[in-house]
PDB file of C-alpha atoms and ligand atoms in Angstrom:
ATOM      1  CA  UNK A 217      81.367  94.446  91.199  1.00 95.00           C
ATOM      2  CA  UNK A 218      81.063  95.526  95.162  1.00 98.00           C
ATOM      3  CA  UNK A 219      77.424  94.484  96.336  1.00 98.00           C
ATOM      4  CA  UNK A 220      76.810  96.469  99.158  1.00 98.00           C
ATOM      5  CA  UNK A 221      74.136  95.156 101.938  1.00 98.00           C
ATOM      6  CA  UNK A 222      71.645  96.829 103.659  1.00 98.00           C
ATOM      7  CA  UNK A 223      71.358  96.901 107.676  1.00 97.00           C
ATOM      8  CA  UNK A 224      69.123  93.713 107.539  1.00 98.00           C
ATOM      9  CA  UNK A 225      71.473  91.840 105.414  1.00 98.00           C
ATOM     10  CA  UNK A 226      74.655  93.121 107.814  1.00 98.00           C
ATOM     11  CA  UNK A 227      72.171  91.372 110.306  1.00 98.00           C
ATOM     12  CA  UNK A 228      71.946  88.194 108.554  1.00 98.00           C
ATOM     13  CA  UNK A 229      75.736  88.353 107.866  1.00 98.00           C
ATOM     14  CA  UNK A 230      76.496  89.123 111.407  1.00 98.00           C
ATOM     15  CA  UNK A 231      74.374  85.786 112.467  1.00 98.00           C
ATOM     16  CA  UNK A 232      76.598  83.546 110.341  1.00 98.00           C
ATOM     17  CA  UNK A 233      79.639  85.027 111.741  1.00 98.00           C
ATOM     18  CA  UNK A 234      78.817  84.346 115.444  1.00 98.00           C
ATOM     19  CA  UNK A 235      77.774  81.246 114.407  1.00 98.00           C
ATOM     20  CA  UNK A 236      82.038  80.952 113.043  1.00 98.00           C
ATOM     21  CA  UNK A 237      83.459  82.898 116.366  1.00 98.00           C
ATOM     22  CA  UNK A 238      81.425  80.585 118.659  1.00 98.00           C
ATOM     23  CA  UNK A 239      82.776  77.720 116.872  1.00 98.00           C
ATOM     24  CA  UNK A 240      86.525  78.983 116.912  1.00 98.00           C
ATOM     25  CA  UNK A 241      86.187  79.506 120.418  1.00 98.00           C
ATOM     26  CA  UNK A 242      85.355  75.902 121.008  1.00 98.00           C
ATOM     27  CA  UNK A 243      88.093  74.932 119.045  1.00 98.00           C
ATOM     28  CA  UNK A 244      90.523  77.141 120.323  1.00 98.00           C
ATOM     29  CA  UNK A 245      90.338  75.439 123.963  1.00 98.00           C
ATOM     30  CA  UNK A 246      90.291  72.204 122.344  1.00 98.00           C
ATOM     31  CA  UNK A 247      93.771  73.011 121.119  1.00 98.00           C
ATOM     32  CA  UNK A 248      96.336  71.375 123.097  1.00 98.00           C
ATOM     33  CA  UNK A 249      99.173  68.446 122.875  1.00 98.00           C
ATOM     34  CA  UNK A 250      97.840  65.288 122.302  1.00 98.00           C
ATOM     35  CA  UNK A 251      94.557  66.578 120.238  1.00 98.00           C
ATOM     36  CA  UNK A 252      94.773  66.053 116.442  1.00 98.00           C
ATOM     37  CA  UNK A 253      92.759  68.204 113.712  1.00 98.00           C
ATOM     38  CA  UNK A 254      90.892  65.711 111.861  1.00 98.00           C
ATOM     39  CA  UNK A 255      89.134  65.483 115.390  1.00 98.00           C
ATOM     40  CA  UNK A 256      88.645  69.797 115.363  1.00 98.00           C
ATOM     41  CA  UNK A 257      87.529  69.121 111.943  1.00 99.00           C
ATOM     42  CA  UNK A 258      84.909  66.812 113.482  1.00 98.00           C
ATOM     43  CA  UNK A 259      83.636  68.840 116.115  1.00 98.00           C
ATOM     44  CA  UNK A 260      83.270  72.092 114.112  1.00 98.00           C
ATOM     45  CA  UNK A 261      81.122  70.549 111.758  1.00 98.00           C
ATOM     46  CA  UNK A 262      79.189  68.830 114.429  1.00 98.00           C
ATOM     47  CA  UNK A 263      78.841  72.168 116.092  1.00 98.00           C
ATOM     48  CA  UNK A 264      77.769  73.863 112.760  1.00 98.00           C
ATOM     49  CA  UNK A 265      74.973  71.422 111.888  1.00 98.00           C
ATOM     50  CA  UNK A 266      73.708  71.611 115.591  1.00 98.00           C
ATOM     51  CA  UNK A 267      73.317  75.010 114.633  1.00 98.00           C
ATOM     52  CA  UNK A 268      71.640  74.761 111.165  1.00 98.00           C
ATOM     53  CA  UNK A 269      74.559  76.063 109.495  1.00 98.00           C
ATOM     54  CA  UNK A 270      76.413  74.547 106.608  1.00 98.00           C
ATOM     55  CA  UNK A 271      80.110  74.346 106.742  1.00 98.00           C
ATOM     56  CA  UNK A 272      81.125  76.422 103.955  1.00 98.00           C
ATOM     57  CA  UNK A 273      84.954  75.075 102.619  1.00 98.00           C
ATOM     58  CA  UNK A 274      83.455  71.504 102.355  1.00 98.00           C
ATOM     59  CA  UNK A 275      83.290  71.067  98.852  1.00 98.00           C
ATOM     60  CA  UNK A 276      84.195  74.748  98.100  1.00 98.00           C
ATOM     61  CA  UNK A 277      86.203  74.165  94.696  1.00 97.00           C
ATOM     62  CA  UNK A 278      86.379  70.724  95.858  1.00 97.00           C
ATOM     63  CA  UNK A 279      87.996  71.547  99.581  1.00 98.00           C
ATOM     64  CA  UNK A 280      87.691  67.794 101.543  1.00 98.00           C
ATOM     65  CA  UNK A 281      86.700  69.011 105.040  1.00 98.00           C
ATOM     66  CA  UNK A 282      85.238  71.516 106.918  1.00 98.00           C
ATOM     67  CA  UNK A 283      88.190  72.963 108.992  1.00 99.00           C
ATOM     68  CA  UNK A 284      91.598  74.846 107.178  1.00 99.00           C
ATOM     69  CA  UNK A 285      94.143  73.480 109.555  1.00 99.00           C
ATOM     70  CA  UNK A 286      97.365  75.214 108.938  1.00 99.00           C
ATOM     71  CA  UNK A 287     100.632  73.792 111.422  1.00 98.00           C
ATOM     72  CA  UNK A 288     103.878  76.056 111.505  1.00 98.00           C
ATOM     73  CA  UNK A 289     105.029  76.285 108.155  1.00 98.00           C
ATOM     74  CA  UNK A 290     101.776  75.434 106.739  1.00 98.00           C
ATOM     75  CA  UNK A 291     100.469  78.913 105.980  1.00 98.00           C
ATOM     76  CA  UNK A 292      96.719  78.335 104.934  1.00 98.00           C
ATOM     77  CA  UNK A 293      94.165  75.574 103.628  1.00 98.00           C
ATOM     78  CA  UNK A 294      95.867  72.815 105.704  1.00 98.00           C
ATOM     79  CA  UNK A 295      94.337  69.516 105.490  1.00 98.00           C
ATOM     80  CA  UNK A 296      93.010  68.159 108.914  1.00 98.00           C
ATOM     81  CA  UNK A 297      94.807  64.882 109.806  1.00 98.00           C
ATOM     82  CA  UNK A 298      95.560  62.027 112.526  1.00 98.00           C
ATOM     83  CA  UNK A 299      98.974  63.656 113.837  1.00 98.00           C
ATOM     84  CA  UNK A 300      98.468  64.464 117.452  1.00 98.00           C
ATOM     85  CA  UNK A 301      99.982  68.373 117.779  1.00 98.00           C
ATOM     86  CA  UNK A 302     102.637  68.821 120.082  1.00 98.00           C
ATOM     87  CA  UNK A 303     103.543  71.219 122.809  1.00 98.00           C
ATOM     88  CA  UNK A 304     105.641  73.930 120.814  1.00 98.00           C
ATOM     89  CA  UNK A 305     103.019  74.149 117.546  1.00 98.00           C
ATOM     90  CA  UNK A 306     101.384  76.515 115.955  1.00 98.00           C
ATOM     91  CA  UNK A 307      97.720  75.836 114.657  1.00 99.00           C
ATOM     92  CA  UNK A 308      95.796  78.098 112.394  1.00 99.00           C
ATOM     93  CA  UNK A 309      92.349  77.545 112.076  1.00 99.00           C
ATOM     94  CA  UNK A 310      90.426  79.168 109.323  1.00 99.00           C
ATOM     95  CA  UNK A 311      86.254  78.093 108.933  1.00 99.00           C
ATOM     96  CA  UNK A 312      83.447  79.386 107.437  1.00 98.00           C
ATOM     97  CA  UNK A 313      79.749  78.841 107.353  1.00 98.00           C
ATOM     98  CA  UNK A 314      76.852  79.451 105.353  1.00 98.00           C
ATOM     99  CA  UNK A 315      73.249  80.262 107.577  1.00 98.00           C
ATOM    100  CA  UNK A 316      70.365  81.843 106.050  1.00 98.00           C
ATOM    101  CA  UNK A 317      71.795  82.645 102.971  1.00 98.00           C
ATOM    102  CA  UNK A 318      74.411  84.357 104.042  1.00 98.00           C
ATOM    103  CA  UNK A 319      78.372  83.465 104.483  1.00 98.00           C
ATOM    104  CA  UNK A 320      80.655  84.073 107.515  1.00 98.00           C
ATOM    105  CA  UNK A 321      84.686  83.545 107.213  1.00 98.00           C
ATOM    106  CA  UNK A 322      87.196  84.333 110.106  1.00 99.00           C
ATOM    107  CA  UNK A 323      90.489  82.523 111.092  1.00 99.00           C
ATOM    108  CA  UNK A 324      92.775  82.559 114.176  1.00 99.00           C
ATOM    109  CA  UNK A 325      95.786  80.716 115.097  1.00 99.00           C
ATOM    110  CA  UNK A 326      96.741  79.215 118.722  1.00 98.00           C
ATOM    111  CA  UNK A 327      99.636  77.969 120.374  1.00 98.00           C
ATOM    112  CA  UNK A 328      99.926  74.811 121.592  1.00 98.00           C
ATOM    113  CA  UNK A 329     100.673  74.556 124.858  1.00 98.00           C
ATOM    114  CA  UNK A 330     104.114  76.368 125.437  1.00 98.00           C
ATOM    115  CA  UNK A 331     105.336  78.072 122.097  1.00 98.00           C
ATOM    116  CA  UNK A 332     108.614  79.920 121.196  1.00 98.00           C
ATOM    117  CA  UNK A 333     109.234  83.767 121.669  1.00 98.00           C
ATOM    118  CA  UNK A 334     109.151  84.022 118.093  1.00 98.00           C
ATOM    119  CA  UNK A 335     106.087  82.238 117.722  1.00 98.00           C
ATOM    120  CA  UNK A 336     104.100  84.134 120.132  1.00 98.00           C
ATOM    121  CA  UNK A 337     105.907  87.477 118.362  1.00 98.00           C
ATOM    122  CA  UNK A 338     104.263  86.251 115.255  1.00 98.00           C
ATOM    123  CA  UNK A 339     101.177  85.756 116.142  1.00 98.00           C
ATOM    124  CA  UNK A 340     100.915  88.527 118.115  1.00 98.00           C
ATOM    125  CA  UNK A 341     101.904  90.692 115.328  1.00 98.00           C
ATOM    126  CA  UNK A 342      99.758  89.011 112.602  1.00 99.00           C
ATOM    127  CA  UNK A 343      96.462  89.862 115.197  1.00 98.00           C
ATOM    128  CA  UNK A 344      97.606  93.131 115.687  1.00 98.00           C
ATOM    129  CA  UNK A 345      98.094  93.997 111.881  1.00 98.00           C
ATOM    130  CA  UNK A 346      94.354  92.107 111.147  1.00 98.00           C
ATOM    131  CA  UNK A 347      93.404  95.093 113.347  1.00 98.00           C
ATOM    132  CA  UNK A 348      95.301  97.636 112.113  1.00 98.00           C
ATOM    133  CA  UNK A 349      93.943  97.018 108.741  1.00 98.00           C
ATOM    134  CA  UNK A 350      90.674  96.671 110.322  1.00 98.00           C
ATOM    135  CA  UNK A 351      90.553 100.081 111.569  1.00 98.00           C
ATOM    136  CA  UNK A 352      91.421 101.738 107.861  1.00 98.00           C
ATOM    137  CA  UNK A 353      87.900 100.172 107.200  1.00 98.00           C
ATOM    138  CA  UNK A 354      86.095 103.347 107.040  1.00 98.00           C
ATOM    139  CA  UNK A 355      83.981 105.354 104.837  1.00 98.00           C
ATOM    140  CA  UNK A 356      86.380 107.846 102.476  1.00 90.00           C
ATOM    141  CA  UNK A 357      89.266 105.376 102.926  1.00 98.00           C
ATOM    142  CA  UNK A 358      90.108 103.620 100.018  1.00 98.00           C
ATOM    143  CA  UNK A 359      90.703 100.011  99.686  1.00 98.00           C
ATOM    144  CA  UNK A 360      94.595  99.810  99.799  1.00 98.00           C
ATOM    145  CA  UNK A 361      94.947 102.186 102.748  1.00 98.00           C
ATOM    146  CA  UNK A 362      93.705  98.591 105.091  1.00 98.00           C
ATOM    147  CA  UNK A 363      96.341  96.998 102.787  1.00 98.00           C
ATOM    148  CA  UNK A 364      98.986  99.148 103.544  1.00 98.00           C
ATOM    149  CA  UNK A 365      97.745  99.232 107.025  1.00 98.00           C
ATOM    150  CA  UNK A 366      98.372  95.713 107.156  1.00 98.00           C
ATOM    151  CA  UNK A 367     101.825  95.613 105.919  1.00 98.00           C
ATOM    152  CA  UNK A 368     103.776  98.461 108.037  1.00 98.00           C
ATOM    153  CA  UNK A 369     102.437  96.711 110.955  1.00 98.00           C
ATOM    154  CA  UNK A 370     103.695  93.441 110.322  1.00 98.00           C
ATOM    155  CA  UNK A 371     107.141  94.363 108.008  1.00 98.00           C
ATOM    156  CA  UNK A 372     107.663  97.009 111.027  1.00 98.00           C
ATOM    157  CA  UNK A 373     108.362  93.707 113.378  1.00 98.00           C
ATOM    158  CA  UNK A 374     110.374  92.088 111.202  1.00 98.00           C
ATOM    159  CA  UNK A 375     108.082  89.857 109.324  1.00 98.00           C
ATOM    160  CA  UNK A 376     106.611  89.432 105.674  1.00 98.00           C
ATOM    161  CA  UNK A 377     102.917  89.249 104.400  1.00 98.00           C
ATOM    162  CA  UNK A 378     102.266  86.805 102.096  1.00 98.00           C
ATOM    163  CA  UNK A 379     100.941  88.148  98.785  1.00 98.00           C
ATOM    164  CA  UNK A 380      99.730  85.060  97.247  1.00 98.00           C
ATOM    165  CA  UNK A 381      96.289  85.687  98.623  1.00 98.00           C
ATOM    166  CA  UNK A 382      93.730  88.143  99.436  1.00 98.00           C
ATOM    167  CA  UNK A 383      91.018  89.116 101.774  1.00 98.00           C
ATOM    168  CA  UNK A 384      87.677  89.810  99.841  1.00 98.00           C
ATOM    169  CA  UNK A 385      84.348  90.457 100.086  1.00 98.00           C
ATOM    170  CA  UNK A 386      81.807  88.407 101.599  1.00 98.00           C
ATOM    171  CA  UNK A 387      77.858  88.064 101.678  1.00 98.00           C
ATOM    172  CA  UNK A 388      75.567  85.326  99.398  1.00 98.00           C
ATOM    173  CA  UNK A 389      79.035  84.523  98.076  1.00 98.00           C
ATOM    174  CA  UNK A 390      81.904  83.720 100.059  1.00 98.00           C
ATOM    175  CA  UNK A 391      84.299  85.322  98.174  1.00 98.00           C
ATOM    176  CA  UNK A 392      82.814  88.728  96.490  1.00 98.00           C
ATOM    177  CA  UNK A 393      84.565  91.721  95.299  1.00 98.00           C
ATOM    178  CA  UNK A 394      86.577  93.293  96.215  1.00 98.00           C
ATOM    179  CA  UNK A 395      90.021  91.094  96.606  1.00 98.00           C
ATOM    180  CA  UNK A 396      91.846  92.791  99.423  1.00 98.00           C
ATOM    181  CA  UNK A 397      95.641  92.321  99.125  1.00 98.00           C
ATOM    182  CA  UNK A 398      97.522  92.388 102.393  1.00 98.00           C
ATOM    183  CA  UNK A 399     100.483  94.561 100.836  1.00 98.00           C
ATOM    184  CA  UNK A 400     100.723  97.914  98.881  1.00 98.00           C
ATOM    185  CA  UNK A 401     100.766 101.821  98.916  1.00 98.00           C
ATOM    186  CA  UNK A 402      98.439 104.006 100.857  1.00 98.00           C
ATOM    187  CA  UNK A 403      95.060 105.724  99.244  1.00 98.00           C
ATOM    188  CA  UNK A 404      94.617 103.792  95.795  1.00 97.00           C
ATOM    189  CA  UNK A 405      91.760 101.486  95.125  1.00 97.00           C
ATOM    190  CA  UNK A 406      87.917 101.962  95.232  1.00 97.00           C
ATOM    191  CA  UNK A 407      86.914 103.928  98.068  1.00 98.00           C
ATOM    192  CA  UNK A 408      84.987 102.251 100.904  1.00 98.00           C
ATOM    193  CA  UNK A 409      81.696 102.472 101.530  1.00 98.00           C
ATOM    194  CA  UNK A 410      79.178 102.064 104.316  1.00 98.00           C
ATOM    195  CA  UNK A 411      77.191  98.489 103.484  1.00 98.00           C
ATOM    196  CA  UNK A 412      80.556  97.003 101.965  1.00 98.00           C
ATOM    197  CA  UNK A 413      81.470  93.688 104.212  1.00 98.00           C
ATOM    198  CA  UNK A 414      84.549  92.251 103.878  1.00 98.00           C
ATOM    199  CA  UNK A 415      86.879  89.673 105.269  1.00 99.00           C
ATOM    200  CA  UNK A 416      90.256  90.936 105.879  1.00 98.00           C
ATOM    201  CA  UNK A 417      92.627  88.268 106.758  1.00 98.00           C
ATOM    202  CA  UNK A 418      96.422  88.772 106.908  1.00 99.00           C
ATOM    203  CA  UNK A 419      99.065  85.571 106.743  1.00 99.00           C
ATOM    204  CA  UNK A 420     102.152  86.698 107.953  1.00 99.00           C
ATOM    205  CA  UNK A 421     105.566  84.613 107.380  1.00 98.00           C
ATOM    206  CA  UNK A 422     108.612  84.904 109.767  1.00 98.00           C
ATOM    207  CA  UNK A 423     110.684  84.482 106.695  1.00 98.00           C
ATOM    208  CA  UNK A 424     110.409  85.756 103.568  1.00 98.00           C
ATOM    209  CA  UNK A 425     107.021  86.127 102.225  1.00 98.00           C
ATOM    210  CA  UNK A 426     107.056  83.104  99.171  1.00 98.00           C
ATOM    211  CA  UNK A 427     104.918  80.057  99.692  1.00 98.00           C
ATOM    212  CA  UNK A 428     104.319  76.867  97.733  1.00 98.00           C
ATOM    213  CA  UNK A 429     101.031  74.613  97.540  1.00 98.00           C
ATOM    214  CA  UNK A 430     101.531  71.106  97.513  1.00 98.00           C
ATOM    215  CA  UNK A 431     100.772  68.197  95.418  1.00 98.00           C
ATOM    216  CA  UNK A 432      97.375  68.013  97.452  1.00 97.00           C
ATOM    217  CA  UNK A 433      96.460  71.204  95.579  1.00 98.00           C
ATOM    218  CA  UNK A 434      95.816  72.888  98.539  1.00 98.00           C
ATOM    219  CA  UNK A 435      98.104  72.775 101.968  1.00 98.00           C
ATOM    220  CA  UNK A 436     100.595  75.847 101.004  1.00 98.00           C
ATOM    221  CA  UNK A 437     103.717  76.519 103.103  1.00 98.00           C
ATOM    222  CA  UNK A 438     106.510  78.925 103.350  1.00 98.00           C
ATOM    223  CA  UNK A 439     108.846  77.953 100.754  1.00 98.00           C
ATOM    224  CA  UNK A 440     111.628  78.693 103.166  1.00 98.00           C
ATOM    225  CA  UNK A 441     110.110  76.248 105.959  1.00 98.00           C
ATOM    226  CA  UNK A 442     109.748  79.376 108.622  1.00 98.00           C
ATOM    227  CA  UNK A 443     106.375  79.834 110.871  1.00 98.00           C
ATOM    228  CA  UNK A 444     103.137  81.068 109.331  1.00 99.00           C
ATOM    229  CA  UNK A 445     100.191  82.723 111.659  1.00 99.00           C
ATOM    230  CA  UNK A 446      96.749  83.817 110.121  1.00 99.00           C
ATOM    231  CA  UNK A 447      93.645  85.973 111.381  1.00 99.00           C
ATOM    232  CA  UNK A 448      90.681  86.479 109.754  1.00 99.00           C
ATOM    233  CA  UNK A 449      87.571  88.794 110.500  1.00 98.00           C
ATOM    234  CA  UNK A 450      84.594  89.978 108.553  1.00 98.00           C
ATOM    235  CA  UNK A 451      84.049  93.490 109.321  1.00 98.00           C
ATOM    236  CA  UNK A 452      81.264  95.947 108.009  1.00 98.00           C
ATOM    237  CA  UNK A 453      82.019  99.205 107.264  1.00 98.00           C
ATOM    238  CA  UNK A 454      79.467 101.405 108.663  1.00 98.00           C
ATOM    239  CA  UNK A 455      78.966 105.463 108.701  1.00 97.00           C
ATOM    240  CA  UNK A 456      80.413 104.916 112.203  1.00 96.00           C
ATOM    241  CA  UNK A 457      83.341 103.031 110.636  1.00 97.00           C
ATOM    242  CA  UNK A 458      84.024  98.849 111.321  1.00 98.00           C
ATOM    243  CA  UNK A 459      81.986  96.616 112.963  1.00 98.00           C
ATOM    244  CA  UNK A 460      83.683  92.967 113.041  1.00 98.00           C
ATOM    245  CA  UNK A 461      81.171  90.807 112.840  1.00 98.00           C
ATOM    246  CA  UNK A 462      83.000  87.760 113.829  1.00 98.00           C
ATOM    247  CA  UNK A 463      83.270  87.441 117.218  1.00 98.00           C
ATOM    248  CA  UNK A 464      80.955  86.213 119.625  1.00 97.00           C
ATOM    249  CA  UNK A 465      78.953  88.967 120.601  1.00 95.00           C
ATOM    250  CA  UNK A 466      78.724  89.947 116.886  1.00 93.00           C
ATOM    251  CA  UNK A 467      80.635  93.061 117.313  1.00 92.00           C
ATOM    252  CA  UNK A 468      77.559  94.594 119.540  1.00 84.00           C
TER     253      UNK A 468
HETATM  254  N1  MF3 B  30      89.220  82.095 104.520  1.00 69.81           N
HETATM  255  C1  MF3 B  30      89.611  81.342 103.342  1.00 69.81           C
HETATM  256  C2  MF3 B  30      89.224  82.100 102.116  1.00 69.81           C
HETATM  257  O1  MF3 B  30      88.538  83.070 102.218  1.00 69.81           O
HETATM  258  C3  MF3 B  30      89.046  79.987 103.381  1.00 69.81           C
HETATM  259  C4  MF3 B  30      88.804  79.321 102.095  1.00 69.81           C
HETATM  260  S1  MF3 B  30      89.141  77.672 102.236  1.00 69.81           S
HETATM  261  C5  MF3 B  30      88.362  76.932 100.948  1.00 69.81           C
HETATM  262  O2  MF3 B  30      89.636  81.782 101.021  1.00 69.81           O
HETATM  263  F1  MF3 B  30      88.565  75.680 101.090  1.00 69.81           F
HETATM  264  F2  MF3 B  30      87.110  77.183 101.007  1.00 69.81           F
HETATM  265  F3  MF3 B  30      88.841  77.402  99.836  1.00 69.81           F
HETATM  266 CO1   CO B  31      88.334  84.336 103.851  1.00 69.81          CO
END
């Protein structure tokens, strides 16, 4: 079932997820050769709890830490560790909070220091089809068209989504109806709303689009070892059409 929020809950929503963009930000110019992710980890709780937020992976279905700290291959849920990333990586950082009740999810992924073409192709391309699906967010659409969006953009430059997982709804829960696949036709699927919020979030493979999880249970890679970039945003869709809600102005 799609709960859809009011303006004042969007409001609330929007809070959390500035809360989540501020604290990306910080990490993202932490990010550099030499810096490890356990420390990230660290900090973006720190930051959180200075800001009366809870972390909201930490403990979710029994997630160890705060921070999703995906390297290269590593495509999502990425346990933080020790290793010192090197000049040449790609980091993707996916985190979450809960603040007044209300969730906020959004993911990016940096380079560290001085990356390959194909790296910075990749990410590049996995931003650019977050936004693309982002802008199918809009009343009379229907759900698949941001799916679809989502897919040309990135199987146009030569990559694969991942179909494993989903974007989904987000608000009291962190993961709420509906689940928002980042592959499929155009125009089928519920049809959008204004007060639906959602958290779209393409991973995009350089290879083919198969991944495994490890015996952790949770770090999942590309099963043919190639690079893996991932962006998140929650967005509201609004009579005017999408507000992302996860940045640091809040989308104003
Ligand atoms: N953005 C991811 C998601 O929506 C983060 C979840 S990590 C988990 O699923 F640890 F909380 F599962
Ligand atoms: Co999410």
């Amino acid at each position: 079932m799609v709960i859809l929020k009011s303006p004042s809950e969007i409001e609330k929503i929007r809070r959390s997820n500035v809360i989540v963009a501020e604290i990306l930000e910080v990490l993202r110019q932490k990010t550099e050769p030499g810096t490890d992710t356990l420390t990230l980890d660290k900090i973006a709780e720190e930051l959180a709890l200075s800001k009366k937020a809870k972390p909201a992976f930490k403990g979710y279905r029994g997630y160890p830490y705060s921070l999703c700290a995906s390297v290269n291959q590593q495509v999502v849920h990425g346990f933080p560790t020790k290793r010192p990333l090197e000049e040449g990586d790609i980091l993707s950082m996916d985190f979450g909070v809960l603040y007044r009740g209300y969730y906020g999810d959004s993911a990016i992924t940096v380079p560290v220091g001085k990356v390959s073409e194909v790296a910075q192709r990749l990410m590049k391309t996995t931003e650019a089809a977050l936004f693309s699906g982002i802008e199918q967010a809009t009343p009379e659409k229907r759900l698949s068209d941001i799916s679809h969006a989502i897919q040309s953009r990135a199987e146009n430059d030569g990559f694969s989504v991942v179909r494993r997982f989903v974007g989904h709804g987000i608000g009291k829960a962190l993961h709420e109806d509906p689940q928002i696949p980042n592959y499929g036709q155009p125009g089928v699927g519920i049809r959008l709303k204004p007060g639906m919020v959602v958290a779209i979030e393409p991973m995009v493979n350089a290879g083919g689009y198969e991944v495994k999880t490890l015996e952790d249970g949770w770090t999942t890679v590309t099963q043919d070892g190639s690079l893996s970039a991932h962006f998140e945003h929650t967005v509201a869709i609004t009579e005017d059409g999408p507000v992302i809600l996860s940045t640091t102005d809040g989308g104003a």
